[in-house]
């Protein structure tokens, strides 16, 4: 089954009992047993039919062994990090999502899970960071907001040779464009709040693992911690996934046009977009993904100028988050990355005037006119 078909027919796409073509929302928290221990579903934290349909669908889309749905992207990431124990060491992409950084440096630190942040686009640096107690490499590609690219196949080779787990946050690319398990990853996770939900109306997280052992471990953690996704939100994600392919195709077209416009604009000094031939990692991304996504960052010159642009745009909504039908705009230095000291920010390449946009489904001509007049 090809991806577009999978989005409609993958997982459990209809109700066996009634023939309903939309999976019912099962609000039941518990299920009648036909004799002690004789049941399909027992208790809804452990398993719920609507959540199960979603988990089967994301498993198919990522080409893994089993899927899991959580109450947020962070709940998914926290649950995955519970695979590790005190004394274990994990290597992370240096410009990993801010919430993931906070989780591992502030919360997991209490449990003495050691972490090192490295530029995972530099394979030698990753190899050099491996210690005796290293258990996993956790990669995000492309990253936020500079869209840095990591070679997933190369990281996988390295991880396999050292017997390490490879975990990939695939939020930016979505399972439509990139499937890290096919490239050797063991665990793929998503903030489904973004493109997978796609309509800015649900907070959720998804995990897919590639083996029976990891499936057993993850289900044990999911059931024990209990950060599960509710049935209504599970249904919303299934509904979102039905149009994920077509949304990603359209966003791709829009993003290309907006990126080209920005690159030609005299007041824009630098545009970060993986679709550009001169973007660092363009070749690698083209090899491992089928599309470039809807995220673009550009330097408007100064913090004042950038704030002016954010104030003037009509169709770009000033907000955190990304991946929705409506285009969003943000200023990383004052929003998502405000907690990083300015000097460190500049070192990472996050200028005061750097604007990040998430291109949505409006007419590209309107988006371009909007940016044109705001600039
Ligand atoms: C938003 C996001 C997360 C966290 O997901 P929530 O659903 O907000 O908890 C994790 N990783 C990436 C790349 C994100 O963009």
Short mmCIF file of C-alpha atoms and ligand atoms in Angstrom, two decimals:
data_model
loop_
_atom_site.label_atom_id
_atom_site.label_comp_id
_atom_site.label_asym_id
_atom_site.label_seq_id
_atom_site.Cartn_x
_atom_site.Cartn_y
_atom_site.Cartn_z
CA UNK A 1 0.00 0.00 0.00
CA UNK A 2 1.38 3.41 -0.91
CA UNK A 3 1.46 6.22 1.64
CA UNK A 4 -1.63 8.11 0.43
CA UNK A 5 -3.69 4.91 0.46
CA UNK A 6 -2.28 3.94 3.85
CA UNK A 7 -3.55 7.21 5.34
CA UNK A 8 -7.10 6.16 4.39
CA UNK A 9 -6.97 2.35 4.66
CA UNK A 10 -4.10 1.71 7.11
CA UNK A 11 -4.56 0.55 10.71
CA UNK A 12 -8.16 -0.27 11.63
CA UNK A 13 -10.11 1.91 9.25
CA UNK A 14 -13.71 0.89 9.99
CA UNK A 15 -15.92 -0.64 12.66
CA UNK A 16 -16.26 -4.43 12.30
CA UNK A 17 -19.64 -4.59 14.10
CA UNK A 18 -21.56 -1.87 12.27
CA UNK A 19 -19.57 -1.26 9.11
CA UNK A 20 -19.21 2.40 10.10
CA UNK A 21 -16.46 3.93 7.94
CA UNK A 22 -15.41 6.19 10.80
CA UNK A 23 -14.05 4.46 13.92
CA UNK A 24 -16.46 4.94 16.86
CA UNK A 25 -15.27 7.00 19.83
CA UNK A 26 -15.34 4.49 22.67
CA UNK A 27 -15.60 6.51 25.86
CA UNK A 28 -15.80 3.34 28.00
CA UNK A 29 -13.23 3.21 30.75
CA UNK A 30 -13.79 -0.48 31.45
CA UNK A 31 -15.01 -3.57 29.55
CA UNK A 32 -17.16 -6.55 30.52
CA UNK A 33 -15.19 -9.79 30.76
CA UNK A 34 -16.63 -13.10 29.49
CA UNK A 35 -15.37 -14.93 32.55
CA UNK A 36 -12.35 -13.90 34.57
CA UNK A 37 -9.43 -12.91 32.35
CA UNK A 38 -11.38 -13.52 29.12
CA UNK A 39 -11.45 -10.16 27.30
CA UNK A 40 -10.20 -8.15 24.33
CA UNK A 41 -10.01 -4.87 26.25
CA UNK A 42 -9.77 -4.76 30.03
CA UNK A 43 -9.38 -1.21 31.25
CA UNK A 44 -8.95 1.87 29.05
CA UNK A 45 -5.55 2.98 30.36
CA UNK A 46 -4.21 -0.39 29.30
CA UNK A 47 -6.08 -0.36 25.99
CA UNK A 48 -9.00 1.45 24.35
CA UNK A 49 -10.44 0.50 20.93
CA UNK A 50 -10.34 4.06 19.52
CA UNK A 51 -6.80 4.64 20.74
CA UNK A 52 -5.89 1.19 19.43
CA UNK A 53 -7.13 2.09 15.94
CA UNK A 54 -4.88 5.16 15.99
CA UNK A 55 -1.93 3.18 17.32
CA UNK A 56 -2.33 0.63 14.52
CA UNK A 57 -2.52 3.41 11.96
CA UNK A 58 0.67 5.21 13.08
CA UNK A 59 2.44 1.83 13.28
CA UNK A 60 1.57 1.19 9.61
CA UNK A 61 2.53 4.70 8.53
CA UNK A 62 5.97 4.47 10.14
CA UNK A 63 6.50 0.85 9.12
CA UNK A 64 7.14 -0.29 12.70
CA UNK A 65 6.12 -3.16 14.97
CA UNK A 66 3.72 -1.37 17.35
CA UNK A 67 2.37 2.15 17.94
CA UNK A 68 1.48 4.03 21.13
CA UNK A 69 -0.54 7.20 21.68
CA UNK A 70 0.10 9.65 24.51
CA UNK A 71 -1.48 12.78 25.94
CA UNK A 72 1.15 15.09 24.38
CA UNK A 73 4.43 14.98 22.51
CA UNK A 74 6.20 15.52 25.84
CA UNK A 75 4.25 12.64 27.43
CA UNK A 76 5.47 10.44 24.55
CA UNK A 77 9.09 11.62 24.95
CA UNK A 78 8.97 11.26 28.76
CA UNK A 79 7.60 7.74 28.42
CA UNK A 80 10.32 6.78 25.91
CA UNK A 81 12.98 8.19 28.27
CA UNK A 82 11.65 5.82 30.96
CA UNK A 83 13.30 3.03 29.00
CA UNK A 84 16.53 4.24 30.65
CA UNK A 85 17.81 3.84 34.19
CA UNK A 86 20.01 5.71 36.63
CA UNK A 87 23.57 5.74 35.31
CA UNK A 88 22.60 5.42 31.64
CA UNK A 89 23.86 7.98 29.14
CA UNK A 90 21.99 9.31 26.08
CA UNK A 91 23.34 11.46 23.25
CA UNK A 92 20.98 14.18 21.96
CA UNK A 93 20.96 16.47 18.93
CA UNK A 94 22.22 19.82 20.30
CA UNK A 95 19.32 21.96 19.09
CA UNK A 96 16.68 19.47 20.16
CA UNK A 97 13.12 20.75 20.87
CA UNK A 98 13.16 23.04 23.94
CA UNK A 99 10.73 20.91 25.93
CA UNK A 100 12.87 17.81 25.39
CA UNK A 101 15.93 19.79 26.53
CA UNK A 102 14.07 20.88 29.65
CA UNK A 103 12.87 17.34 30.38
CA UNK A 104 16.31 15.77 30.25
CA UNK A 105 18.27 18.61 31.90
CA UNK A 106 15.78 19.46 34.67
CA UNK A 107 13.58 16.41 35.32
CA UNK A 108 15.58 13.33 34.33
CA UNK A 109 18.67 14.83 35.92
CA UNK A 110 17.08 13.96 39.27
CA UNK A 111 17.23 10.30 38.26
CA UNK A 112 20.87 10.70 37.18
CA UNK A 113 20.29 9.86 33.55
CA UNK A 114 23.31 11.44 31.91
CA UNK A 115 22.99 13.35 28.63
CA UNK A 116 25.37 14.92 26.12
CA UNK A 117 24.25 17.37 23.43
CA UNK A 118 26.16 17.17 20.16
CA UNK A 119 25.75 18.40 16.62
CA UNK A 120 24.43 15.11 15.22
CA UNK A 121 25.05 16.33 11.65
CA UNK A 122 28.73 15.76 12.56
CA UNK A 123 29.14 11.97 12.69
CA UNK A 124 32.64 12.14 14.18
CA UNK A 125 31.31 14.31 17.03
CA UNK A 126 28.58 11.75 17.75
CA UNK A 127 31.08 8.91 17.78
CA UNK A 128 33.38 10.89 20.08
CA UNK A 129 30.51 11.44 22.52
CA UNK A 130 29.86 7.71 23.01
CA UNK A 131 30.78 6.55 26.51
CA UNK A 132 30.84 3.17 28.20
CA UNK A 133 27.37 3.79 29.66
CA UNK A 134 25.82 5.23 26.48
CA UNK A 135 22.52 3.53 25.69
CA UNK A 136 20.98 5.60 22.91
CA UNK A 137 21.30 8.34 20.30
CA UNK A 138 18.29 10.67 20.11
CA UNK A 139 18.05 12.63 16.87
CA UNK A 140 15.85 15.39 15.53
CA UNK A 141 16.04 16.18 11.80
CA UNK A 142 15.32 18.75 10.47
CA UNK A 143 15.76 20.79 13.65
CA UNK A 144 14.10 23.87 15.00
CA UNK A 145 14.58 26.72 13.98
CA UNK A 146 17.67 26.34 11.73
CA UNK A 147 16.51 23.12 10.03
CA UNK A 148 19.81 21.32 10.51
CA UNK A 149 19.94 17.87 8.91
CA UNK A 150 21.29 14.64 10.40
CA UNK A 151 22.10 11.60 8.24
CA UNK A 152 19.79 8.94 9.69
CA UNK A 153 21.31 5.97 7.86
CA UNK A 154 24.81 6.90 9.06
CA UNK A 155 23.66 7.40 12.67
CA UNK A 156 21.90 4.05 12.47
CA UNK A 157 25.09 2.30 11.30
CA UNK A 158 26.99 3.86 14.17
CA UNK A 159 24.26 3.01 16.69
CA UNK A 160 24.10 -0.62 15.51
CA UNK A 161 27.88 -1.05 15.63
CA UNK A 162 27.88 0.13 19.27
CA UNK A 163 24.66 -1.64 20.24
CA UNK A 164 22.81 1.62 20.97
CA UNK A 165 19.13 2.42 20.51
CA UNK A 166 18.37 5.05 17.90
CA UNK A 167 15.43 7.34 18.63
CA UNK A 168 14.13 9.91 16.13
CA UNK A 169 11.75 12.82 16.72
CA UNK A 170 10.05 12.87 13.31
CA UNK A 171 7.62 15.72 14.06
CA UNK A 172 8.91 18.13 11.38
CA UNK A 173 8.89 15.65 8.49
CA UNK A 174 5.80 13.58 9.39
CA UNK A 175 5.45 9.91 8.38
CA UNK A 176 4.34 11.09 4.95
CA UNK A 177 7.78 12.44 4.04
CA UNK A 178 10.23 10.52 6.21
CA UNK A 179 10.26 7.05 7.82
CA UNK A 180 13.27 6.69 10.14
CA UNK A 181 12.54 3.01 10.99
CA UNK A 182 13.16 2.15 7.33
CA UNK A 183 16.55 3.85 7.72
CA UNK A 184 17.44 1.84 10.82
CA UNK A 185 15.89 3.73 13.75
CA UNK A 186 14.47 1.69 16.64
CA UNK A 187 11.96 4.23 17.93
CA UNK A 188 10.20 7.07 16.11
CA UNK A 189 8.15 9.65 17.95
CA UNK A 190 5.95 12.60 17.08
CA UNK A 191 4.35 15.59 18.61
CA UNK A 192 1.05 14.80 16.89
CA UNK A 193 -0.09 18.25 18.03
CA UNK A 194 1.65 19.53 14.90
CA UNK A 195 1.20 18.19 11.34
CA UNK A 196 -0.47 14.87 12.24
CA UNK A 197 -3.38 16.56 14.05
CA UNK A 198 -2.89 19.44 11.67
CA UNK A 199 -5.77 21.70 12.76
CA UNK A 200 -4.47 23.27 16.00
CA UNK A 201 -7.20 21.51 17.97
CA UNK A 202 -5.52 18.62 19.77
CA UNK A 203 -2.41 18.05 21.92
CA UNK A 204 -1.03 14.53 21.47
CA UNK A 205 2.07 12.39 21.06
CA UNK A 206 2.79 9.18 19.16
CA UNK A 207 5.53 6.57 19.42
CA UNK A 208 6.34 3.67 17.08
CA UNK A 209 8.86 0.96 17.98
CA UNK A 210 10.45 -1.59 15.66
CA UNK A 211 10.65 -4.77 17.76
CA UNK A 212 8.59 -7.07 19.95
CA UNK A 213 10.85 -6.45 22.96
CA UNK A 214 10.59 -2.66 22.65
CA UNK A 215 6.82 -3.01 22.15
CA UNK A 216 6.53 -4.97 25.37
CA UNK A 217 8.71 -2.48 27.26
CA UNK A 218 6.85 0.56 25.87
CA UNK A 219 3.44 -0.90 26.63
CA UNK A 220 4.54 -1.65 30.17
CA UNK A 221 5.69 1.98 30.55
CA UNK A 222 2.58 3.41 28.85
CA UNK A 223 0.30 1.41 31.14
CA UNK A 224 2.38 2.07 34.27
CA UNK A 225 2.86 5.84 33.83
CA UNK A 226 -0.59 6.26 32.31
CA UNK A 227 0.06 9.31 30.12
CA UNK A 228 -2.38 7.91 27.53
CA UNK A 229 -4.33 9.78 24.87
CA UNK A 230 -8.10 9.96 25.39
CA UNK A 231 -10.55 8.43 22.88
CA UNK A 232 -11.91 11.73 21.54
CA UNK A 233 -8.41 13.05 20.84
CA UNK A 234 -7.43 9.70 19.32
CA UNK A 235 -10.36 10.03 16.93
CA UNK A 236 -9.33 13.60 16.05
CA UNK A 237 -5.85 12.36 15.11
CA UNK A 238 -7.25 9.57 12.92
CA UNK A 239 -9.38 12.19 11.21
CA UNK A 240 -6.32 14.45 10.84
CA UNK A 241 -4.26 11.63 9.31
CA UNK A 242 -6.90 11.02 6.61
CA UNK A 243 -5.82 14.32 4.99
CA UNK A 244 -2.16 14.36 6.08
CA UNK A 245 -0.83 13.38 2.64
CA UNK A 246 -2.80 15.98 0.77
CA UNK A 247 -2.00 18.67 3.36
CA UNK A 248 1.72 17.90 3.19
CA UNK A 249 1.69 18.02 -0.63
CA UNK A 250 -0.01 21.40 -0.65
CA UNK A 251 2.17 22.79 2.16
CA UNK A 252 5.22 21.65 0.15
CA UNK A 253 4.15 23.71 -2.85
CA UNK A 254 3.34 26.75 -0.72
CA UNK A 255 6.60 26.53 1.23
CA UNK A 256 8.69 26.38 -1.95
CA UNK A 257 7.05 29.54 -3.27
CA UNK A 258 7.37 31.40 0.03
CA UNK A 259 11.03 30.34 0.44
CA UNK A 260 11.85 31.50 -3.11
CA UNK A 261 10.17 34.84 -2.45
CA UNK A 262 12.13 35.34 0.80
CA UNK A 263 15.45 34.37 -0.82
CA UNK A 264 14.93 37.09 -3.46
CA UNK A 265 13.91 39.78 -0.97
CA UNK A 266 16.54 42.53 -0.49
CA UNK A 267 15.75 42.95 3.24
CA UNK A 268 16.16 39.27 4.06
CA UNK A 269 19.79 38.38 4.69
CA UNK A 270 19.47 34.61 5.10
CA UNK A 271 16.80 31.97 4.50
CA UNK A 272 16.90 28.51 6.09
CA UNK A 273 14.91 25.99 4.04
CA UNK A 274 16.07 22.40 3.44
CA UNK A 275 14.67 22.53 -0.11
CA UNK A 276 17.40 24.96 -1.21
CA UNK A 277 20.37 23.32 -2.95
CA UNK A 278 22.78 25.41 -0.89
CA UNK A 279 21.14 24.49 2.45
CA UNK A 280 23.64 22.50 4.51
CA UNK A 281 22.44 18.90 4.50
CA UNK A 282 20.17 19.37 1.45
CA UNK A 283 21.66 16.30 -0.27
CA UNK A 284 21.28 14.13 2.83
CA UNK A 285 17.71 15.27 3.42
CA UNK A 286 16.85 14.60 -0.24
CA UNK A 287 18.21 11.08 0.15
CA UNK A 288 16.28 10.22 3.33
CA UNK A 289 13.01 12.15 2.92
CA UNK A 290 10.50 12.65 0.12
CA UNK A 291 9.65 16.29 0.85
CA UNK A 292 11.09 19.33 2.60
CA UNK A 293 8.17 20.32 4.80
CA UNK A 294 6.62 23.64 5.64
CA UNK A 295 9.13 25.16 8.05
CA UNK A 296 11.20 28.16 6.96
CA UNK A 297 13.36 30.51 9.03
CA UNK A 298 14.77 33.81 7.80
CA UNK A 299 16.79 36.68 9.15
CA UNK A 300 14.97 40.01 8.99
CA UNK A 301 18.11 41.89 10.03
CA UNK A 302 17.36 42.93 13.62
CA UNK A 303 15.06 42.12 16.52
CA UNK A 304 13.17 45.42 16.04
CA UNK A 305 12.62 44.80 12.36
CA UNK A 306 11.47 41.23 13.04
CA UNK A 307 8.97 42.38 15.67
CA UNK A 308 7.64 44.94 13.20
CA UNK A 309 7.08 42.17 10.64
CA UNK A 310 5.31 40.00 13.24
CA UNK A 311 3.01 42.91 14.08
CA UNK A 312 2.15 43.70 10.46
CA UNK A 313 1.34 40.29 8.99
CA UNK A 314 -2.37 39.50 8.56
CA UNK A 315 -2.40 35.85 7.49
CA UNK A 316 0.47 34.58 9.60
CA UNK A 317 -0.74 34.10 13.18
CA UNK A 318 1.76 35.07 15.85
CA UNK A 319 1.83 31.90 17.93
CA UNK A 320 3.95 29.02 19.16
CA UNK A 321 3.43 25.62 17.52
CA UNK A 322 3.56 24.64 13.87
CA UNK A 323 2.14 22.27 11.29
CA UNK A 324 -1.41 23.52 11.14
CA UNK A 325 -3.75 24.54 8.32
CA UNK A 326 -3.16 28.19 9.23
CA UNK A 327 0.28 29.73 8.73
CA UNK A 328 2.06 30.59 11.96
CA UNK A 329 4.91 32.99 12.64
CA UNK A 330 7.25 33.33 15.63
CA UNK A 331 10.43 34.97 16.88
CA UNK A 332 12.62 32.18 18.36
CA UNK A 333 14.94 34.60 20.26
CA UNK A 334 11.99 35.98 22.24
CA UNK A 335 9.71 32.94 22.24
CA UNK A 336 10.80 29.28 21.92
CA UNK A 337 14.49 29.98 22.59
CA UNK A 338 14.19 32.88 25.05
CA UNK A 339 15.54 30.79 27.93
CA UNK A 340 18.88 30.25 26.13
CA UNK A 341 21.41 33.04 26.96
CA UNK A 342 21.83 35.48 24.04
CA UNK A 343 25.50 34.67 23.54
CA UNK A 344 24.77 30.94 23.26
CA UNK A 345 21.86 31.71 20.92
CA UNK A 346 24.12 33.69 18.59
CA UNK A 347 26.69 30.89 18.74
CA UNK A 348 24.00 28.46 17.58
CA UNK A 349 23.08 30.86 14.75
CA UNK A 350 19.77 32.04 16.20
CA UNK A 351 20.00 35.76 15.43
CA UNK A 352 17.80 38.34 17.20
CA UNK A 353 16.02 39.00 13.91
CA UNK A 354 15.44 35.35 13.01
CA UNK A 355 11.79 34.73 12.14
CA UNK A 356 10.36 31.21 11.94
CA UNK A 357 7.31 30.48 9.85
CA UNK A 358 5.16 27.39 9.52
CA UNK A 359 3.55 27.59 6.10
CA UNK A 360 -0.10 26.60 6.05
CA UNK A 361 -2.77 25.98 3.44
CA UNK A 362 -3.71 29.54 2.48
CA UNK A 363 -3.15 30.62 -1.13
CA UNK A 364 0.63 31.09 -1.50
CA UNK A 365 0.04 34.36 -3.38
CA UNK A 366 -1.70 35.81 -0.31
CA UNK A 367 1.09 34.61 1.99
CA UNK A 368 3.72 36.20 -0.24
CA UNK A 369 1.80 39.50 -0.53
CA UNK A 370 1.42 39.49 3.25
CA UNK A 371 5.17 39.05 3.84
CA UNK A 372 5.96 41.53 1.09
CA UNK A 373 3.95 44.29 2.70
CA UNK A 374 5.11 43.45 6.23
CA UNK A 375 8.78 43.55 5.18
C1 LIG B 1 6.03 20.50 19.87
C2 LIG B 1 7.13 19.54 19.79
C3 LIG B 1 7.35 18.60 20.80
C4 LIG B 1 6.49 18.53 22.05
O1 LIG B 1 5.19 18.15 21.75
P1 LIG B 1 3.88 18.61 22.59
O2 LIG B 1 2.78 17.97 21.84
O3 LIG B 1 3.86 20.11 22.57
O4 LIG B 1 4.04 18.09 23.96
C5 LIG B 1 8.40 17.71 20.64
N1 LIG B 1 9.20 17.74 19.57
C6 LIG B 1 9.04 18.65 18.58
C7 LIG B 1 9.97 18.66 17.41
C8 LIG B 1 8.00 19.59 18.66
O5 LIG B 1 7.85 20.49 17.69
#
